[in-house]
CSV table of C-alpha atoms in Angstrom, one decimal:
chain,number,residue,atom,x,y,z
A,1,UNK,CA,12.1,-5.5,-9.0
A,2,UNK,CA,10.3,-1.9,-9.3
A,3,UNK,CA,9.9,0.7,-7.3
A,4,UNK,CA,6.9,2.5,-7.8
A,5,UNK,CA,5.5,5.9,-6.4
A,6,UNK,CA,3.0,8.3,-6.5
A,7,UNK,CA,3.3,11.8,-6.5
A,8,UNK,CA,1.1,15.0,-6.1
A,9,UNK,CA,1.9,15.5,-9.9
A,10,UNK,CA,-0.9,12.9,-11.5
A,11,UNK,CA,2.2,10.8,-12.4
A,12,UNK,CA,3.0,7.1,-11.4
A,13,UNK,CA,7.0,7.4,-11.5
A,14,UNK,CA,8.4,3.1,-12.2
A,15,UNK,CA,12.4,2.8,-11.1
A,16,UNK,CA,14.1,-0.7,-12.1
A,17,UNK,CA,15.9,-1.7,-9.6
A,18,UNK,CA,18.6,-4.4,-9.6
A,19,UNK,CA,20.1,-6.0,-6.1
A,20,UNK,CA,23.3,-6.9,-5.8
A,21,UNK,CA,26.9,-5.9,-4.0
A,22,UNK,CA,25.9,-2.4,-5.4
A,23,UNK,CA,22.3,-1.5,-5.7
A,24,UNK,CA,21.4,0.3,-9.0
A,25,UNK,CA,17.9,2.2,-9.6
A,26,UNK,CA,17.4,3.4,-12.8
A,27,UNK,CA,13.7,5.4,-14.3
A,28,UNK,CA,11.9,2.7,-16.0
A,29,UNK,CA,8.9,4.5,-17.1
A,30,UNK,CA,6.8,7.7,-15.8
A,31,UNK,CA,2.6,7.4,-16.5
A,32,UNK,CA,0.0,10.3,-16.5
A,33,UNK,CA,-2.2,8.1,-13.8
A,34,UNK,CA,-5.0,10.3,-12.6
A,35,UNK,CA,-6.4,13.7,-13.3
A,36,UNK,CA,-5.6,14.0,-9.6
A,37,UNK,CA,-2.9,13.6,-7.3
A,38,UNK,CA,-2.2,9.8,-6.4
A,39,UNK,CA,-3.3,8.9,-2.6
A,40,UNK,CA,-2.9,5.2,-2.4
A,41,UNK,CA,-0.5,2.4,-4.3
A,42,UNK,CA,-0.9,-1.4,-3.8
A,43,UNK,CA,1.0,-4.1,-5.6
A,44,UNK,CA,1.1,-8.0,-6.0
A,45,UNK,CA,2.8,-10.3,-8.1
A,46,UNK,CA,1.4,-9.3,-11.5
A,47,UNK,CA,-0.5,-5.8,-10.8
A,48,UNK,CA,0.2,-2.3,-9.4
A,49,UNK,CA,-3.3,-0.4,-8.9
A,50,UNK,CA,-3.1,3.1,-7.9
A,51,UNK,CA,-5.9,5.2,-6.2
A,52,UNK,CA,-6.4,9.0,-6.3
A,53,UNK,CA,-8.3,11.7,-5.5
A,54,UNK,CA,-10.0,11.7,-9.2
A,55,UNK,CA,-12.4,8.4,-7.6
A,56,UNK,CA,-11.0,6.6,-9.9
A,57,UNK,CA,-8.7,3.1,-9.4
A,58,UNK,CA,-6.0,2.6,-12.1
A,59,UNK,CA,-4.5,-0.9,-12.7
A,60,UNK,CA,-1.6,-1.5,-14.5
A,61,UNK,CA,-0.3,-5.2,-15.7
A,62,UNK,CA,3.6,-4.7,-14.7
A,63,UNK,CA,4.7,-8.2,-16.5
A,64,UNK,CA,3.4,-7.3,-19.8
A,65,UNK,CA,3.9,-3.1,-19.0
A,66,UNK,CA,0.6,-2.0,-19.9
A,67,UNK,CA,-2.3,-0.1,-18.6
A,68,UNK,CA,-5.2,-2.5,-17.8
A,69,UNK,CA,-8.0,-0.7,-17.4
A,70,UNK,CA,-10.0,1.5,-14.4
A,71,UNK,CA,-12.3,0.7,-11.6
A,72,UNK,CA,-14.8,3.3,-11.1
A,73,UNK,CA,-17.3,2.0,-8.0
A,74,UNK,CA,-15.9,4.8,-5.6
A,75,UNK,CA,-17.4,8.6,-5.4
A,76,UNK,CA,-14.7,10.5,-3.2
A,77,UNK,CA,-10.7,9.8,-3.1
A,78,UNK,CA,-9.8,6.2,-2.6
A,79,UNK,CA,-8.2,6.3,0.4
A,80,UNK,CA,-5.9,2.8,1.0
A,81,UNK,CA,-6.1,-0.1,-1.3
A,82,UNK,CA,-4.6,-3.7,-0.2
A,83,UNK,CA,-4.5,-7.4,-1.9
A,84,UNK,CA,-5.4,-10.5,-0.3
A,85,UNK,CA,-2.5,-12.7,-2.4
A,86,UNK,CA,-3.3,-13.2,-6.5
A,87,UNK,CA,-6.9,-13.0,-6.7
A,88,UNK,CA,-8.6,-9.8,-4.5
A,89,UNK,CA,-8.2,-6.7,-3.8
A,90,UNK,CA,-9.8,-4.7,-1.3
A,91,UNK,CA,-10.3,-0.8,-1.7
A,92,UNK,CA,-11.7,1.9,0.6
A,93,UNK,CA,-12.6,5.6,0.2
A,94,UNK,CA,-14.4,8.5,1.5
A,95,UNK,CA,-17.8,7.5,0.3
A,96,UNK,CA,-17.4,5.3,3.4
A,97,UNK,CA,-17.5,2.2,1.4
A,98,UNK,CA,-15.2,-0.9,1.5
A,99,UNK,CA,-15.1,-2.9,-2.1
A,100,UNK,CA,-13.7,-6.5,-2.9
A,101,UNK,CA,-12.6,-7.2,-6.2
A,102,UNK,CA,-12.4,-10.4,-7.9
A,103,UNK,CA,-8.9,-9.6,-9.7
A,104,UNK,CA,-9.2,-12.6,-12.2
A,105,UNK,CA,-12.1,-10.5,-14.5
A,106,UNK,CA,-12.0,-7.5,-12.2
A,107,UNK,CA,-15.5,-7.5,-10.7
A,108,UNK,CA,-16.9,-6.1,-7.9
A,109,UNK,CA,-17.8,-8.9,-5.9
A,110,UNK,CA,-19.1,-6.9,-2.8
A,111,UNK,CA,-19.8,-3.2,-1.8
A,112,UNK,CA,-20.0,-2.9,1.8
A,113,UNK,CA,-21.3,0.7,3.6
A,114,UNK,CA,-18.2,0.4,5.9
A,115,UNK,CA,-18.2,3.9,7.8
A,116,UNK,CA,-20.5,6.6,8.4
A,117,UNK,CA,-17.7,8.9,7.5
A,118,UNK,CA,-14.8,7.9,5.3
A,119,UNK,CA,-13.0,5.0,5.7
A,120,UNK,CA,-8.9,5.8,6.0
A,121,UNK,CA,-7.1,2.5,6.7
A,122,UNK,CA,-7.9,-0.9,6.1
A,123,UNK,CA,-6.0,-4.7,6.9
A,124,UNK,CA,-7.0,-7.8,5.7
A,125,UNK,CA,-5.8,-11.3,8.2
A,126,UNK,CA,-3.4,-13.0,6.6
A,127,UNK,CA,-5.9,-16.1,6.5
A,128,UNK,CA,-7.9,-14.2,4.0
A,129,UNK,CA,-11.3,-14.4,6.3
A,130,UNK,CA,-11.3,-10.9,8.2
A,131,UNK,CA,-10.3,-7.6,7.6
A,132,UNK,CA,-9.9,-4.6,9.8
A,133,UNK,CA,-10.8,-0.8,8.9
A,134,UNK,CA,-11.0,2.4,10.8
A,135,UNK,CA,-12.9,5.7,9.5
A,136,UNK,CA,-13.8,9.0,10.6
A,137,UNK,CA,-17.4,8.0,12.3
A,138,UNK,CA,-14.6,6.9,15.6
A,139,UNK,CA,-14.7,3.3,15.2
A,140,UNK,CA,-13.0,0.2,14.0
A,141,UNK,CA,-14.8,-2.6,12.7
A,142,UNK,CA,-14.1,-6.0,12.2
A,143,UNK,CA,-15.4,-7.7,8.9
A,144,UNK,CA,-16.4,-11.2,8.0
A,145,UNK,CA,-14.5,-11.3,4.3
A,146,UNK,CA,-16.3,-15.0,3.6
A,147,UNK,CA,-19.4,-13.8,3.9
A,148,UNK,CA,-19.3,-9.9,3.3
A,149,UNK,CA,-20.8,-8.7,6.6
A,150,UNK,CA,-19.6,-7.0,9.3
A,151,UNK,CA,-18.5,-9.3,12.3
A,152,UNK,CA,-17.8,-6.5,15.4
A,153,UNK,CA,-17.8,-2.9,16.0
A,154,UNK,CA,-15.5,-1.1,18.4
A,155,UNK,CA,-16.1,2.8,19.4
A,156,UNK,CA,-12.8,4.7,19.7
A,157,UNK,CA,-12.4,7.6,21.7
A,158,UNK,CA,-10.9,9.7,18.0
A,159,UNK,CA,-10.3,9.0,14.8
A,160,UNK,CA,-7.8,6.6,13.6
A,161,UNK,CA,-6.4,7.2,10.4
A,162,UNK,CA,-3.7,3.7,10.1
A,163,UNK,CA,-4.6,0.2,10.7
A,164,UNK,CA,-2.2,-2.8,10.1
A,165,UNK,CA,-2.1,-6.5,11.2
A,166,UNK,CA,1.0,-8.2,12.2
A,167,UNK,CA,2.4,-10.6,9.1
A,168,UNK,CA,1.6,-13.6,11.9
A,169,UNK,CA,-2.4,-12.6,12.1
A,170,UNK,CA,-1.7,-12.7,16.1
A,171,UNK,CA,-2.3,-8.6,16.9
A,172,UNK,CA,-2.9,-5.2,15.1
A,173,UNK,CA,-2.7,-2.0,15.6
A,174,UNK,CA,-4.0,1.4,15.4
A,175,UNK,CA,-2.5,4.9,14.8
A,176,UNK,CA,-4.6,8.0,16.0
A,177,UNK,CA,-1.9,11.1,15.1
A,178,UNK,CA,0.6,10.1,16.9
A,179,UNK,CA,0.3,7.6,19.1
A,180,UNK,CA,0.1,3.7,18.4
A,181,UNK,CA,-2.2,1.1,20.3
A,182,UNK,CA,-1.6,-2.4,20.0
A,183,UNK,CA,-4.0,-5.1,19.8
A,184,UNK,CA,-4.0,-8.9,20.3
A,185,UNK,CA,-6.7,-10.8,18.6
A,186,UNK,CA,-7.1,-13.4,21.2
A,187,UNK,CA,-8.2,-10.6,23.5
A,188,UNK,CA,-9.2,-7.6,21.2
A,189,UNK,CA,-7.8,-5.6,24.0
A,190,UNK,CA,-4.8,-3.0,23.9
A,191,UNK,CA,-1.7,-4.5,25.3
A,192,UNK,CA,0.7,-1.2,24.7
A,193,UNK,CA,1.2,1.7,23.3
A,194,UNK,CA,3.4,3.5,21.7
A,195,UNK,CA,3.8,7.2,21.8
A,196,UNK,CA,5.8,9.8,19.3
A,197,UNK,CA,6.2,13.4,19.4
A,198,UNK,CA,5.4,13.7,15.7
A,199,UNK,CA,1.9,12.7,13.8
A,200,UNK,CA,2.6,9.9,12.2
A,201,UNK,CA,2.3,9.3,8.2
A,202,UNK,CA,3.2,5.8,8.0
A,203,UNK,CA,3.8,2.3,9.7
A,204,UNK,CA,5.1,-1.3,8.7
A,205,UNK,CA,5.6,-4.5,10.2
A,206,UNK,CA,9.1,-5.2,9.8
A,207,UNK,CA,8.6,-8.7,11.3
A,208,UNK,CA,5.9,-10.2,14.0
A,209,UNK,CA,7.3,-8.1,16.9
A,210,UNK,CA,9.1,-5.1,15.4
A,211,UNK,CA,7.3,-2.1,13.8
A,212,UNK,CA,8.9,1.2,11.7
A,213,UNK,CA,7.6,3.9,12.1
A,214,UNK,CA,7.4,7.1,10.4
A,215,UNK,CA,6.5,10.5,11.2
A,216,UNK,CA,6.4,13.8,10.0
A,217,UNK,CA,9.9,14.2,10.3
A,218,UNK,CA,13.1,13.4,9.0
A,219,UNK,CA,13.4,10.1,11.1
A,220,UNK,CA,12.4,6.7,11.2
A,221,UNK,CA,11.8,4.6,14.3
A,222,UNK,CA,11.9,0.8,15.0
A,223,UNK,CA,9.6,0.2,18.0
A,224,UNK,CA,9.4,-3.5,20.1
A,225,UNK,CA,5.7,-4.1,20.4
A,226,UNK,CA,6.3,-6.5,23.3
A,227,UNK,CA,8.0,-3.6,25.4
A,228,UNK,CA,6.8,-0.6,23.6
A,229,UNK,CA,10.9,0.7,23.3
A,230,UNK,CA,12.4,2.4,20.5
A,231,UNK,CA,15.0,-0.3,19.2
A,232,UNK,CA,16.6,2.0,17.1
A,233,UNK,CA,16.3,5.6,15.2
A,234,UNK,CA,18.0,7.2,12.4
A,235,UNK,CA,17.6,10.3,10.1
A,236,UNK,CA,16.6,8.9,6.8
A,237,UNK,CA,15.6,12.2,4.9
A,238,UNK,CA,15.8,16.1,4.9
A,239,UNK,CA,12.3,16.6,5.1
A,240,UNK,CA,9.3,14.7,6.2
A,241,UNK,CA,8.7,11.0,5.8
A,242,UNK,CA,5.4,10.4,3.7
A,243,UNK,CA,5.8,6.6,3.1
A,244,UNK,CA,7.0,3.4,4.4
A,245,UNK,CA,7.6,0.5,2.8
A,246,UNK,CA,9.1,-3.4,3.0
A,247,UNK,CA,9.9,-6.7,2.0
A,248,UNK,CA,12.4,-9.5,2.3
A,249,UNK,CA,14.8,-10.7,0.0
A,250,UNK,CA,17.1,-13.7,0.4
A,251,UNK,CA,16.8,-13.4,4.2
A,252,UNK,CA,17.8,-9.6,3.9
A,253,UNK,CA,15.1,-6.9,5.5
A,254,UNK,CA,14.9,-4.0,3.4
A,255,UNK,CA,13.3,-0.9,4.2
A,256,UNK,CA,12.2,1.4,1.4
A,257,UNK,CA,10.9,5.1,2.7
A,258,UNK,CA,9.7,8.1,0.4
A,259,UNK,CA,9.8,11.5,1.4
A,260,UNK,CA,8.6,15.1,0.8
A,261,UNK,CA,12.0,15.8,-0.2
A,262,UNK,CA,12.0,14.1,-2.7
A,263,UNK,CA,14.0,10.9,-2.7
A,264,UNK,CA,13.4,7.2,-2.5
A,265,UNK,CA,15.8,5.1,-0.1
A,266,UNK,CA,16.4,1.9,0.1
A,267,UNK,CA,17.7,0.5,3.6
A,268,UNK,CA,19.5,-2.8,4.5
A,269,UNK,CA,18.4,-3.5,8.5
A,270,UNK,CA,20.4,-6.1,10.0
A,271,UNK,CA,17.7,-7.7,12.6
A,272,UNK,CA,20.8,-9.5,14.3
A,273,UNK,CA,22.5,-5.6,14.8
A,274,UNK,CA,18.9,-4.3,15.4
A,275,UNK,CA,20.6,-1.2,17.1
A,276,UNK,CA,23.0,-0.1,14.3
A,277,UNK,CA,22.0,2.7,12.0
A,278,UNK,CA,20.7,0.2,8.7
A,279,UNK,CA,22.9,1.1,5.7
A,280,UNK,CA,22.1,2.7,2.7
A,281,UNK,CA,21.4,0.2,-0.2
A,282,UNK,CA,20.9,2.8,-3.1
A,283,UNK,CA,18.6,6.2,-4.0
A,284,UNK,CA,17.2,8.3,-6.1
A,285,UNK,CA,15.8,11.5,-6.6
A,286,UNK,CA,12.5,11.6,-8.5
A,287,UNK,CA,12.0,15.4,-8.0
A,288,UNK,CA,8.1,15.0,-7.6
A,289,UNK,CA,6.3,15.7,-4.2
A,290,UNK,CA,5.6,11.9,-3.6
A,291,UNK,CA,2.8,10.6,-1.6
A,292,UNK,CA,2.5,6.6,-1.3
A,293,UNK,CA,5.2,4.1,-2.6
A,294,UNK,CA,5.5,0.2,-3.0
A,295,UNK,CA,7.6,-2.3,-4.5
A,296,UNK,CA,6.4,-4.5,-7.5
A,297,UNK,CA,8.5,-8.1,-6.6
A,298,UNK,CA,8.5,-10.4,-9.8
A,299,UNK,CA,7.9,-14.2,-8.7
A,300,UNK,CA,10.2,-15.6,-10.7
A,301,UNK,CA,13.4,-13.5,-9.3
A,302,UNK,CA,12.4,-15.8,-5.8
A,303,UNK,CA,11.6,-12.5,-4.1
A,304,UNK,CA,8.3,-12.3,-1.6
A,305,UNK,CA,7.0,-9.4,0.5
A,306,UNK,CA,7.4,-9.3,4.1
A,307,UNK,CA,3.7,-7.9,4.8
A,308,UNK,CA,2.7,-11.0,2.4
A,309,UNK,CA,4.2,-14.0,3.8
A,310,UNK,CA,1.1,-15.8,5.2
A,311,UNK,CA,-1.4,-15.0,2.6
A,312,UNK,CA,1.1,-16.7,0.1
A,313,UNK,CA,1.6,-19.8,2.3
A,314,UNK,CA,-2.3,-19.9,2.4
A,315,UNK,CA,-3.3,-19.6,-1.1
A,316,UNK,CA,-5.3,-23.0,-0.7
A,317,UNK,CA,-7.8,-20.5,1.3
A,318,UNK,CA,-8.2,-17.9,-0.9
A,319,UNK,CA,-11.2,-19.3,-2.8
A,320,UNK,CA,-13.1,-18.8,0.4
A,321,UNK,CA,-13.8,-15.1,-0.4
A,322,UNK,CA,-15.5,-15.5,-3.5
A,323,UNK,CA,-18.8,-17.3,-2.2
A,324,UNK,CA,-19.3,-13.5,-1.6
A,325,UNK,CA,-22.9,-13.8,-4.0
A,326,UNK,CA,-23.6,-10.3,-4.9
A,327,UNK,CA,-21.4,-9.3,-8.0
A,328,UNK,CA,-21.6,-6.4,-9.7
A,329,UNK,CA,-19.7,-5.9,-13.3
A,330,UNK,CA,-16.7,-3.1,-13.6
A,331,UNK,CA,-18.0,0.0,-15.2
A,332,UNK,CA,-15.0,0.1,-18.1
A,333,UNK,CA,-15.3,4.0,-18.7
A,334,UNK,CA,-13.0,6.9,-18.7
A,335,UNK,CA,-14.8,9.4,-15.7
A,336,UNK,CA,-13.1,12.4,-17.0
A,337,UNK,CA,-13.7,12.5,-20.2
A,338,UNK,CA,-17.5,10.6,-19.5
A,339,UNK,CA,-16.7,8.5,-23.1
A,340,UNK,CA,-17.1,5.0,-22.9
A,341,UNK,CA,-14.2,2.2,-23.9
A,342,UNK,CA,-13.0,-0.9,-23.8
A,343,UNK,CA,-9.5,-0.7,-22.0
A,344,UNK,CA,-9.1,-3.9,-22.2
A,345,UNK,CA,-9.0,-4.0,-25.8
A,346,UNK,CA,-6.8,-1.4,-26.6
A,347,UNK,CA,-4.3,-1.8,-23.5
A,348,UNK,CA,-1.9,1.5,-23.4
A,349,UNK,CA,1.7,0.9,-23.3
A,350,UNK,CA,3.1,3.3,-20.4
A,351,UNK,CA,5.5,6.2,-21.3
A,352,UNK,CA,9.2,6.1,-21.6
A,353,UNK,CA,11.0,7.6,-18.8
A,354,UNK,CA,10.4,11.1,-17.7
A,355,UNK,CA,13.5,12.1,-19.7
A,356,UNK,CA,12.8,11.1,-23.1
A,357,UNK,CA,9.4,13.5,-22.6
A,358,UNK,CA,11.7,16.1,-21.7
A,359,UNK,CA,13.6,15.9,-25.0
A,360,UNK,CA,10.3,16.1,-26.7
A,361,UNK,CA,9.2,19.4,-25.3
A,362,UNK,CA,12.4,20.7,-26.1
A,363,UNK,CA,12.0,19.9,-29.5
A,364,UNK,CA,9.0,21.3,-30.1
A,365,UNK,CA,9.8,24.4,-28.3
């Protein structure tokens, strides 16, 4: 298991982390990503791809610990990036467009013009065949991911800047600053909402029915979306909350949340005590200004993400995607320094840990 974060810094900070009675994180490796700050991380079982605000999508192959190579059909930051189980990823940015990638030979299989504006959230179904996105243009559309065209449009009254389906496929909802609306698909009308004092930064399914929720503040929130209460609230950090993330291991609900302060924390919730404070599992303090963070689950440790349940248990539908016709071959260059080269061919090992590049510049100083 590795945590992995991005940070203001241009850095992609990797922590190995071992369950057990006692939790242990220890720095695995630290990577000079982007030429920009990082603004969206996604993972699955074999890849971590980060997006930033250099246009540029980085993947990175975490069984074999290498850099893979870089996606580079965005112009503007990529804005939220998502797979659909092993074999697509979906990315969006502020060039308003929504891509699907065949992550097999990493080709674009499909640009879509999403939004007039930028596109800031996106959510694929867990059967594979729709996704979800919301931009600045005030609407959210609904997208038919089998054959690549849009299915519905929805005006909203502002801009929503977080979208998410439930891990079931049976609602979704919507963030606009700080208050929640929540969708059923049956209806595609609001059934509740949910209101915070704080904007919010971040939201996650923690099963079909309960939703954590963070803001900026120090506090996270579990929320019923069947009666719209808080179930339960604790201070987490000392400063703002930027991310929210989670999976489930061994029947155990962990909550992993990143903050302006600085520190990662992992959470044990305890759905049968859903009103006790969860307990701390482990930390750590990666002094960077972080910014998005996920959790890289290895197959083979019999570990699977919460968000990813029913896209795993489908896999026999994922082939539907690619009869998307149009594909379009990844342009394998470096954009900042405008020279072209094979990444694939000569795949970069990432760095040590931050420390070991400490004792470096000390030496040479």
């Amino acid at each position: 298991m590795e945590l992995v974060a991005g940070c203001y810094e241009q850095v992609l900070l990797g922590f190995a982390t071992r369950p057990g009675q006692s939790w242990t994180v220890v720095p695995d490796f630290t990577h000079h990503a982007h030429t920009a700050s990082l603004s969206a991380v996604a993972v699955n079982n074999r890849y971590v791809v980060t997006g930033s605000r250099d246009e540029t999508i980085q993947i990175y192959d975490m069984k074999k610990k290498i850099e893979h190579g870089a996606l580079l059909q965005h112009n503007g930051t990529i804005t939220c990036l998502e797979f659909y189980g092993t074999a697509h990823l979906l990315s969006g940015a502020e060039d308003g467009l929504i891509c699907i990638w065949n992550t097999k030979r990493w080709e674009c299989l499909k640009s879509i013009k999403a939004h007039k504006g930028h596109v800031t959230s996106l959510s694929i179904h867990p059967s594979g065949k729709l996704a979800l996105s919301v931009g600045t243009d005030k609407t959210l559309r609904t997208w038919n991911l089998v054959e690549g065209r849009s299915a519905f449009i929805k005006n909203l009254k502002q801009n929503a800047h977080i979208i998410k389906w439930s891990p079931d496929g049976e609602r979704y909802v919507t963030v606009i600053t700080n208050k929640v609306d929540i969708y059923r698909l049956d209806t595609a009308s609001i059934t509740g909402t949910i209101t915070t004092e704080k904007r919010i930064s971040s939201l996650r399914f923690i099963t079909d029915s309960i939703l954590a929720i963070a803001g900026d503040d120090e506090i996270i929130r579990l929320y019923s979306c069947d009666s719209q209460k808080c179930l339960c609230e604790f201070k987490a950090h000392e400063n703002r909350i930027k991310d929210i993330y989670s999976f489930e291991r061994e029947g155990q609900h962990v909550i992993v949340t990143a903050s302006s302060d600085g520190y990662i924390k992992m959470w044990n919730l305890d759905l049968d005590k859903i009103k006790d404070v969860p307990s701390l599992l482990c930390e750590v303090n990666t002094k960077a200004r972080l910014t998005c963070i996920a959790v890289w689950l290895d197959q083979a440790s019999e570990m699977k993400e919460n968000s990813d349940k029913a896209a795993t248990s489908s896999q026999a539908k994922e082939d539907e995607i690619p009869s998307i016709v149009r594909k379009k071959k990844v342009c394998w260059t470096d954009k900042t320094t405008k020279k072209k080269r094979k990444i694939t061919a000569e795949k970069e090992k990432l760095e040590a840990p931050l420390q070991k590049k400490k004792k470096k510049q000390n030496t040479s100083a």
